[in-house]
Structures are given as C-alpha cells and as structure tokens.
Amino acid sequence: MQPWSLRQALDDLALSLVFFTRLPLPTFDFHGRTLAQAIWAASLAGLAVAIIGGIVYAVASGLGLATGPSAALALAATMVATGCLHEDGLSDVADGVGGGHTREKKLEIMRDSRIGSYGAAALGLSILLRWSALSELGHPAHVLLALVAAHMASRGMAGAFMHLSPPARADGLAVGAGAVSSETATVGAAIGAAALLLLGLSGAVAVAIVLAALFLAFRALCLRQVGGHTGDTVGALQQFGEILVLLAASIFLS
C-alpha cells in the first residue's frame, strides 16, 4: 500500500461523508478512490454526525427542555443525518437471522426492503437503549463526549470487519465496495479507539476490551449465519457498537 497523500486523505473523507451521511454536501471528484480505500475515514464521518447530535441536545437543553426530550431530539438528529443507514442494516440483519432457516433464505430476507417483527423489535430496543443512555448523562458536554466516542468508535470497526470476513454474496454493496487492506483497517480502528479516550483512560480500556469481544462474537455469528459480511451486517455492527459505548458513557461520564 502506498503512503497516503493529503489529496487522497481529503478525497477519502469526502467519500465517507457522502456515503455515510445525508448532509447537503457539494459534488466531489473522488479521483478514483473507492469505499474500501476510504473506509478508514468512516470514524470522521461519525464525528460530524456526533457534533450535529450534540448541538441539537445543547440547543434543546438551553431552551429549557428536560433531558428526556433533549436526548430524543439529539438521537433523531443523528438518524436524520445518516438517513437511518445503520438502523436499516440492524433491522435487516435481525429479520434475516431471526426469520430465515437457511443461509440463502437469510440473505434473501436481508435484501427485502420490508421490515418484519424481528427488525421492528431490534430497532425499538436500539432507540430505547441509546435514548436512555443519553438521558442519564444530562449535561450537554457529557452528551457531546459520549456521542463523539460512540459514533467514531462504532464506525472504526467497519474496515476491520470487512477485512477479516469475506463477502457473503457474489454481488451487492460489500462486493462493490472492494477489498479493504490491513493498513486501511488498522488506521480506521486506531482512530475509532482513540475516540474512546473521551470516556477517560479506564473507561477507554474497559470499553475497548468489550468492543473487541463484540466484534469477534458478531463476526463469528455472521460467518455461521450468512457466510460473511454484507452492507447490512456492517450497519448492524455499528449499531451494536454505538449502543455499547453510549451505555458505557452513562457509567463513566455520569
């Protein structure tokens, strides 16, 4: 792998923002960079999403809203900013793994745009857990720190997950993204892990260990259930990571 240039880094950041968010961005020329090459910058796209959520929480809190409604608005802002990209992946994986009896059927269900009972339940629990964790934090500064740590660390696992597990399909987003190199995966994971320091050193170490366990367990599940990774499984992993970090933040930052 050749060393990155500043031009490539900016192209990768722009590509990650365009892919992982729905922010009104200008048209970019990515100079031939692919998502697999740019996936290291997914954490930086998560930083943008976290800042949006933190600002919304601070404004709502400053207007006198209680922590519960403020947290709900902040969470809604992050979902709007991403177009519910990762929530869609979580619901599809829940429906596929819960409703399919064979690998082929699971993949077929995951590709179906309709949502089933497993997917609806998974979304409800995801939103409830994240909202309750943010509500416990209270202070806008703590909410911002928690959001930044959660959105960056959870996206930092994406490249490593794609690198360490094969595509589950011969077509689709995972194949179209390309192969992620070990260097790209390592850089992305390192950026995400660094964001955990916002929880304090002891919090960062504890959460990093649990995130690693989550990563390995979810990778094993995907290999067993569908034979590898898809765009949906990457989204589901992000959701699990975000939930875990926010719950940890409610412990270490409260």
Short mmCIF file of N, CA and C in Angstrom, two decimals, residues 80-212:
data_model
loop_
_atom_site.label_atom_id
_atom_site.label_comp_id
_atom_site.label_asym_id
_atom_site.label_seq_id
_atom_site.Cartn_x
_atom_site.Cartn_y
_atom_site.Cartn_z
N VAL A 80 -31.42 11.36 11.28
CA VAL A 80 -31.69 12.12 10.05
C VAL A 80 -30.38 12.36 9.30
N ALA A 81 -29.32 12.66 10.03
CA ALA A 81 -28.03 12.96 9.41
C ALA A 81 -27.47 11.78 8.63
N THR A 82 -27.80 10.57 9.06
CA THR A 82 -27.30 9.37 8.38
C THR A 82 -28.35 8.73 7.47
N GLY A 83 -29.56 9.28 7.45
CA GLY A 83 -30.61 8.64 6.68
C GLY A 83 -30.99 7.27 7.23
N CYS A 84 -30.76 7.06 8.52
CA CYS A 84 -31.03 5.77 9.19
C CYS A 84 -30.31 4.62 8.48
N LEU A 85 -29.15 4.90 7.92
CA LEU A 85 -28.40 3.90 7.16
C LEU A 85 -28.08 2.68 8.01
N HIS A 86 -27.58 2.90 9.22
CA HIS A 86 -27.17 1.78 10.06
C HIS A 86 -28.36 1.12 10.74
N GLU A 87 -29.37 1.90 11.06
CA GLU A 87 -30.59 1.32 11.61
C GLU A 87 -31.23 0.35 10.62
N ASP A 88 -31.17 0.70 9.34
CA ASP A 88 -31.70 -0.18 8.29
C ASP A 88 -30.94 -1.50 8.28
N GLY A 89 -29.62 -1.42 8.42
CA GLY A 89 -28.82 -2.65 8.47
C GLY A 89 -29.17 -3.51 9.66
N LEU A 90 -29.35 -2.89 10.82
CA LEU A 90 -29.71 -3.64 12.02
C LEU A 90 -31.03 -4.37 11.84
N SER A 91 -32.04 -3.68 11.33
CA SER A 91 -33.35 -4.30 11.18
C SER A 91 -33.31 -5.43 10.16
N ASP A 92 -32.55 -5.25 9.08
CA ASP A 92 -32.46 -6.30 8.07
C ASP A 92 -31.76 -7.54 8.62
N VAL A 93 -30.68 -7.34 9.37
CA VAL A 93 -29.97 -8.48 9.96
C VAL A 93 -30.85 -9.21 10.96
N ALA A 94 -31.57 -8.46 11.79
CA ALA A 94 -32.45 -9.09 12.77
C ALA A 94 -33.53 -9.93 12.09
N ASP A 95 -34.12 -9.38 11.03
CA ASP A 95 -35.14 -10.13 10.29
C ASP A 95 -34.55 -11.36 9.62
N GLY A 96 -33.36 -11.20 9.01
CA GLY A 96 -32.76 -12.31 8.30
C GLY A 96 -32.34 -13.44 9.22
N VAL A 97 -31.62 -13.09 10.27
CA VAL A 97 -31.14 -14.11 11.21
C VAL A 97 -32.30 -14.72 11.98
N GLY A 98 -33.27 -13.89 12.35
CA GLY A 98 -34.39 -14.40 13.13
C GLY A 98 -35.42 -15.15 12.32
N GLY A 99 -35.60 -14.78 11.05
CA GLY A 99 -36.68 -15.36 10.26
C GLY A 99 -36.27 -16.40 9.24
N GLY A 100 -34.99 -16.48 8.90
CA GLY A 100 -34.55 -17.43 7.88
C GLY A 100 -34.04 -18.73 8.46
N HIS A 101 -34.25 -19.83 7.73
CA HIS A 101 -33.80 -21.14 8.22
C HIS A 101 -32.58 -21.64 7.46
N THR A 102 -32.26 -21.03 6.34
CA THR A 102 -31.07 -21.39 5.59
C THR A 102 -30.29 -20.13 5.28
N ARG A 103 -29.02 -20.31 4.90
CA ARG A 103 -28.19 -19.16 4.56
C ARG A 103 -28.81 -18.36 3.43
N GLU A 104 -29.29 -19.06 2.41
CA GLU A 104 -29.87 -18.38 1.26
C GLU A 104 -31.12 -17.61 1.65
N LYS A 105 -31.95 -18.19 2.51
CA LYS A 105 -33.18 -17.52 2.93
C LYS A 105 -32.87 -16.30 3.79
N LYS A 106 -31.88 -16.43 4.64
CA LYS A 106 -31.49 -15.29 5.48
C LYS A 106 -31.03 -14.12 4.62
N LEU A 107 -30.21 -14.40 3.62
CA LEU A 107 -29.73 -13.35 2.73
C LEU A 107 -30.88 -12.76 1.91
N GLU A 108 -31.82 -13.60 1.52
CA GLU A 108 -32.98 -13.10 0.77
C GLU A 108 -33.82 -12.15 1.63
N ILE A 109 -34.04 -12.53 2.88
CA ILE A 109 -34.82 -11.68 3.79
C ILE A 109 -34.08 -10.37 4.04
N MET A 110 -32.78 -10.42 4.21
CA MET A 110 -32.00 -9.22 4.48
C MET A 110 -32.05 -8.24 3.31
N ARG A 111 -32.22 -8.75 2.11
CA ARG A 111 -32.28 -7.88 0.94
C ARG A 111 -33.68 -7.30 0.75
N ASP A 112 -34.68 -7.88 1.38
CA ASP A 112 -36.07 -7.40 1.27
C ASP A 112 -36.20 -6.06 1.99
N SER A 113 -36.77 -5.08 1.33
CA SER A 113 -36.90 -3.74 1.93
C SER A 113 -37.96 -3.67 3.02
N ARG A 114 -38.84 -4.65 3.06
CA ARG A 114 -39.88 -4.65 4.09
C ARG A 114 -39.30 -5.05 5.44
N ILE A 115 -39.91 -4.54 6.50
CA ILE A 115 -39.43 -4.82 7.86
C ILE A 115 -40.38 -5.77 8.56
N GLY A 116 -39.81 -6.76 9.26
CA GLY A 116 -40.61 -7.73 9.98
C GLY A 116 -40.58 -7.48 11.47
N SER A 117 -41.13 -8.43 12.21
CA SER A 117 -41.25 -8.25 13.66
C SER A 117 -39.88 -8.24 14.34
N TYR A 118 -38.96 -9.09 13.88
CA TYR A 118 -37.61 -9.09 14.47
C TYR A 118 -36.92 -7.75 14.23
N GLY A 119 -37.04 -7.24 13.02
CA GLY A 119 -36.41 -5.96 12.70
C GLY A 119 -37.01 -4.82 13.49
N ALA A 120 -38.34 -4.82 13.61
CA ALA A 120 -39.01 -3.75 14.37
C ALA A 120 -38.60 -3.79 15.84
N ALA A 121 -38.51 -5.00 16.39
CA ALA A 121 -38.12 -5.13 17.79
C ALA A 121 -36.67 -4.67 18.00
N ALA A 122 -35.79 -5.02 17.06
CA ALA A 122 -34.40 -4.62 17.17
C ALA A 122 -34.26 -3.10 17.11
N LEU A 123 -34.99 -2.47 16.20
CA LEU A 123 -34.96 -1.01 16.10
C LEU A 123 -35.48 -0.36 17.37
N GLY A 124 -36.58 -0.88 17.89
CA GLY A 124 -37.15 -0.31 19.10
C GLY A 124 -36.19 -0.39 20.26
N LEU A 125 -35.54 -1.54 20.42
CA LEU A 125 -34.58 -1.69 21.51
C LEU A 125 -33.36 -0.80 21.31
N SER A 126 -32.89 -0.68 20.08
CA SER A 126 -31.74 0.18 19.80
C SER A 126 -32.03 1.62 20.17
N ILE A 127 -33.16 2.12 19.74
CA ILE A 127 -33.53 3.51 20.03
C ILE A 127 -33.73 3.70 21.53
N LEU A 128 -34.40 2.76 22.17
CA LEU A 128 -34.66 2.88 23.60
C LEU A 128 -33.37 2.89 24.41
N LEU A 129 -32.45 1.99 24.09
CA LEU A 129 -31.19 1.92 24.84
C LEU A 129 -30.35 3.18 24.64
N ARG A 130 -30.27 3.66 23.41
CA ARG A 130 -29.47 4.86 23.16
C ARG A 130 -30.10 6.09 23.80
N TRP A 131 -31.41 6.20 23.71
CA TRP A 131 -32.10 7.33 24.32
C TRP A 131 -31.93 7.33 25.83
N SER A 132 -32.09 6.17 26.45
CA SER A 132 -31.99 6.10 27.91
C SER A 132 -30.57 6.43 28.37
N ALA A 133 -29.56 5.99 27.61
CA ALA A 133 -28.18 6.30 27.98
C ALA A 133 -27.91 7.79 27.89
N LEU A 134 -28.35 8.42 26.81
CA LEU A 134 -28.15 9.86 26.65
C LEU A 134 -28.91 10.64 27.72
N SER A 135 -30.08 10.16 28.08
CA SER A 135 -30.88 10.85 29.10
C SER A 135 -30.19 10.84 30.45
N GLU A 136 -29.45 9.77 30.73
CA GLU A 136 -28.76 9.66 32.01
C GLU A 136 -27.59 10.63 32.13
N LEU A 137 -27.03 11.06 31.00
CA LEU A 137 -25.84 11.91 31.02
C LEU A 137 -26.15 13.33 31.47
N GLY A 138 -27.26 13.86 30.98
CA GLY A 138 -27.72 15.16 31.44
C GLY A 138 -26.98 16.35 30.87
N HIS A 139 -25.75 16.58 31.27
CA HIS A 139 -25.03 17.78 30.88
C HIS A 139 -24.68 17.74 29.40
N PRO A 140 -24.89 18.83 28.66
CA PRO A 140 -24.60 18.84 27.21
C PRO A 140 -23.17 18.46 26.87
N ALA A 141 -22.21 18.85 27.70
CA ALA A 141 -20.81 18.49 27.42
C ALA A 141 -20.60 16.99 27.49
N HIS A 142 -21.23 16.35 28.47
CA HIS A 142 -21.11 14.90 28.60
C HIS A 142 -21.80 14.20 27.44
N VAL A 143 -22.93 14.73 27.02
CA VAL A 143 -23.64 14.14 25.88
C VAL A 143 -22.79 14.22 24.62
N LEU A 144 -22.15 15.36 24.40
CA LEU A 144 -21.29 15.51 23.23
C LEU A 144 -20.12 14.53 23.27
N LEU A 145 -19.47 14.41 24.42
CA LEU A 145 -18.35 13.47 24.54
C LEU A 145 -18.82 12.04 24.27
N ALA A 146 -19.98 11.69 24.81
CA ALA A 146 -20.50 10.34 24.61
C ALA A 146 -20.83 10.09 23.15
N LEU A 147 -21.45 11.06 22.50
CA LEU A 147 -21.82 10.89 21.10
C LEU A 147 -20.58 10.76 20.22
N VAL A 148 -19.59 11.59 20.47
CA VAL A 148 -18.36 11.53 19.66
C VAL A 148 -17.69 10.17 19.83
N ALA A 149 -17.54 9.72 21.08
CA ALA A 149 -16.92 8.42 21.32
C ALA A 149 -17.70 7.30 20.66
N ALA A 150 -19.03 7.34 20.79
CA ALA A 150 -19.87 6.26 20.27
C ALA A 150 -19.87 6.22 18.74
N HIS A 151 -20.05 7.38 18.12
CA HIS A 151 -20.16 7.39 16.66
C HIS A 151 -18.82 7.14 15.98
N MET A 152 -17.73 7.57 16.59
CA MET A 152 -16.42 7.33 15.98
C MET A 152 -15.97 5.89 16.21
N ALA A 153 -16.06 5.41 17.43
CA ALA A 153 -15.59 4.05 17.74
C ALA A 153 -16.40 2.99 17.02
N SER A 154 -17.71 3.18 16.94
CA SER A 154 -18.55 2.17 16.30
C SER A 154 -18.28 2.08 14.80
N ARG A 155 -17.93 3.20 14.17
CA ARG A 155 -17.62 3.17 12.74
C ARG A 155 -16.17 2.75 12.48
N GLY A 156 -15.33 2.89 13.50
CA GLY A 156 -13.95 2.49 13.34
C GLY A 156 -13.78 1.00 13.13
N MET A 157 -14.79 0.21 13.49
CA MET A 157 -14.71 -1.24 13.33
C MET A 157 -15.06 -1.70 11.93
N ALA A 158 -15.64 -0.83 11.12
CA ALA A 158 -16.16 -1.25 9.82
C ALA A 158 -15.08 -1.82 8.91
N GLY A 159 -13.97 -1.10 8.79
CA GLY A 159 -12.91 -1.57 7.90
C GLY A 159 -12.34 -2.90 8.33
N ALA A 160 -12.10 -3.07 9.63
CA ALA A 160 -11.56 -4.33 10.13
C ALA A 160 -12.54 -5.47 9.90
N PHE A 161 -13.82 -5.18 10.08
CA PHE A 161 -14.84 -6.21 9.88
C PHE A 161 -14.87 -6.66 8.42
N MET A 162 -14.79 -5.71 7.50
CA MET A 162 -14.78 -6.04 6.08
C MET A 162 -13.49 -6.75 5.68
N HIS A 163 -12.38 -6.40 6.33
CA HIS A 163 -11.10 -7.02 6.01
C HIS A 163 -11.03 -8.47 6.51
N LEU A 164 -11.60 -8.72 7.69
CA LEU A 164 -11.43 -10.01 8.35
C LEU A 164 -12.55 -11.01 8.06
N SER A 165 -13.53 -10.63 7.26
CA SER A 165 -14.59 -11.57 6.90
C SER A 165 -14.90 -11.42 5.41
N PRO A 166 -15.17 -12.52 4.72
CA PRO A 166 -15.41 -12.45 3.28
C PRO A 166 -16.81 -11.91 2.98
N PRO A 167 -17.03 -11.41 1.77
CA PRO A 167 -18.38 -11.01 1.39
C PRO A 167 -19.31 -12.22 1.40
N ALA A 168 -20.53 -12.03 1.88
CA ALA A 168 -21.47 -13.14 1.95
C ALA A 168 -22.15 -13.41 0.61
N ARG A 169 -22.11 -12.43 -0.28
CA ARG A 169 -22.75 -12.56 -1.59
C ARG A 169 -21.71 -12.34 -2.69
N ALA A 170 -22.09 -12.77 -3.87
CA ALA A 170 -21.24 -12.51 -5.04
C ALA A 170 -21.52 -11.15 -5.65
N ASP A 171 -22.56 -10.47 -5.17
CA ASP A 171 -22.88 -9.13 -5.63
C ASP A 171 -23.31 -8.30 -4.43
N GLY A 172 -23.68 -7.05 -4.66
CA GLY A 172 -24.16 -6.21 -3.58
C GLY A 172 -23.13 -5.20 -3.11
N LEU A 173 -23.48 -4.48 -2.08
CA LEU A 173 -22.66 -3.38 -1.58
C LEU A 173 -21.29 -3.85 -1.12
N ALA A 174 -21.23 -4.96 -0.40
CA ALA A 174 -19.96 -5.43 0.14
C ALA A 174 -18.96 -5.73 -0.96
N VAL A 175 -19.43 -6.35 -2.03
CA VAL A 175 -18.55 -6.66 -3.15
C VAL A 175 -18.19 -5.39 -3.90
N GLY A 176 -19.17 -4.52 -4.11
CA GLY A 176 -18.93 -3.28 -4.84
C GLY A 176 -17.97 -2.36 -4.14
N ALA A 177 -17.91 -2.43 -2.81
CA ALA A 177 -17.01 -1.56 -2.05
C ALA A 177 -15.56 -1.92 -2.29
N GLY A 178 -15.28 -3.19 -2.59
CA GLY A 178 -13.92 -3.63 -2.80
C GLY A 178 -13.31 -4.23 -1.54
N ALA A 179 -12.09 -4.71 -1.69
CA ALA A 179 -11.38 -5.34 -0.58
C ALA A 179 -10.67 -4.28 0.26
N VAL A 180 -10.83 -4.38 1.57
CA VAL A 180 -10.19 -3.44 2.49
C VAL A 180 -8.83 -3.99 2.88
N SER A 181 -7.79 -3.19 2.74
CA SER A 181 -6.44 -3.63 3.09
C SER A 181 -6.26 -3.64 4.61
N SER A 182 -5.26 -4.37 5.07
CA SER A 182 -4.98 -4.42 6.50
C SER A 182 -4.57 -3.06 7.04
N GLU A 183 -3.83 -2.30 6.23
CA GLU A 183 -3.40 -0.97 6.66
C GLU A 183 -4.59 -0.03 6.85
N THR A 184 -5.51 -0.06 5.88
CA THR A 184 -6.70 0.79 5.96
C THR A 184 -7.54 0.41 7.17
N ALA A 185 -7.72 -0.90 7.38
CA ALA A 185 -8.49 -1.37 8.53
C ALA A 185 -7.85 -0.95 9.84
N THR A 186 -6.53 -1.02 9.91
CA THR A 186 -5.82 -0.67 11.14
C THR A 186 -5.95 0.82 11.45
N VAL A 187 -5.80 1.66 10.43
CA VAL A 187 -5.92 3.10 10.64
C VAL A 187 -7.32 3.46 11.13
N GLY A 188 -8.33 2.89 10.49
CA GLY A 188 -9.71 3.17 10.90
C GLY A 188 -9.98 2.74 12.33
N ALA A 189 -9.51 1.54 12.68
CA ALA A 189 -9.71 1.05 14.05
C ALA A 189 -8.97 1.91 15.07
N ALA A 190 -7.78 2.38 14.70
CA ALA A 190 -6.99 3.21 15.62
C ALA A 190 -7.68 4.54 15.88
N ILE A 191 -8.23 5.15 14.84
CA ILE A 191 -8.94 6.42 15.02
C ILE A 191 -10.16 6.22 15.91
N GLY A 192 -10.90 5.15 15.65
CA GLY A 192 -12.07 4.87 16.48
C GLY A 192 -11.71 4.61 17.92
N ALA A 193 -10.64 3.84 18.14
CA ALA A 193 -10.21 3.53 19.50
C ALA A 193 -9.74 4.78 20.24
N ALA A 194 -9.07 5.68 19.52
CA ALA A 194 -8.60 6.91 20.15
C ALA A 194 -9.76 7.74 20.69
N ALA A 195 -10.90 7.69 20.00
CA ALA A 195 -12.06 8.46 20.45
C ALA A 195 -12.58 7.98 21.79
N LEU A 196 -12.30 6.73 22.14
CA LEU A 196 -12.76 6.19 23.43
C LEU A 196 -12.08 6.87 24.61
N LEU A 197 -10.95 7.53 24.37
CA LEU A 197 -10.26 8.24 25.45
C LEU A 197 -11.11 9.36 26.02
N LEU A 198 -12.13 9.78 25.29
CA LEU A 198 -13.05 10.80 25.80
C LEU A 198 -13.83 10.29 27.02
N LEU A 199 -13.84 8.98 27.21
CA LEU A 199 -14.51 8.39 28.37
C LEU A 199 -13.57 8.28 29.56
N GLY A 200 -12.33 8.75 29.41
CA GLY A 200 -11.33 8.58 30.44
C GLY A 200 -10.51 7.34 30.16
N LEU A 201 -9.31 7.27 30.70
CA LEU A 201 -8.41 6.15 30.39
C LEU A 201 -8.99 4.81 30.80
N SER A 202 -9.51 4.74 32.03
CA SER A 202 -10.06 3.46 32.49
C SER A 202 -11.29 3.08 31.68
N GLY A 203 -12.12 4.06 31.36
CA GLY A 203 -13.29 3.79 30.54
C GLY A 203 -12.90 3.34 29.15
N ALA A 204 -11.87 3.98 28.58
CA ALA A 204 -11.44 3.63 27.24
C ALA A 204 -10.93 2.19 27.18
N VAL A 205 -10.13 1.80 28.17
CA VAL A 205 -9.59 0.44 28.18
C VAL A 205 -10.71 -0.58 28.34
N ALA A 206 -11.63 -0.31 29.27
CA ALA A 206 -12.72 -1.26 29.52
C ALA A 206 -13.61 -1.40 28.29
N VAL A 207 -13.97 -0.29 27.68
CA VAL A 207 -14.86 -0.33 26.52
C VAL A 207 -14.16 -0.96 25.32
N ALA A 208 -12.86 -0.68 25.15
CA ALA A 208 -12.13 -1.28 24.04
C ALA A 208 -12.13 -2.80 24.14
N ILE A 209 -11.99 -3.33 25.34
CA ILE A 209 -12.00 -4.78 25.53
C ILE A 209 -13.36 -5.36 25.18
N VAL A 210 -14.42 -4.69 25.65
CA VAL A 210 -15.77 -5.18 25.38
C VAL A 210 -16.10 -5.06 23.90
N LEU A 211 -15.67 -3.96 23.27
CA LEU A 211 -15.90 -3.80 21.83
C LEU A 211 -15.18 -4.89 21.03
N ALA A 212 -13.99 -5.24 21.45
CA ALA A 212 -13.25 -6.31 20.76
C ALA A 212 -14.01 -7.63 20.88
#
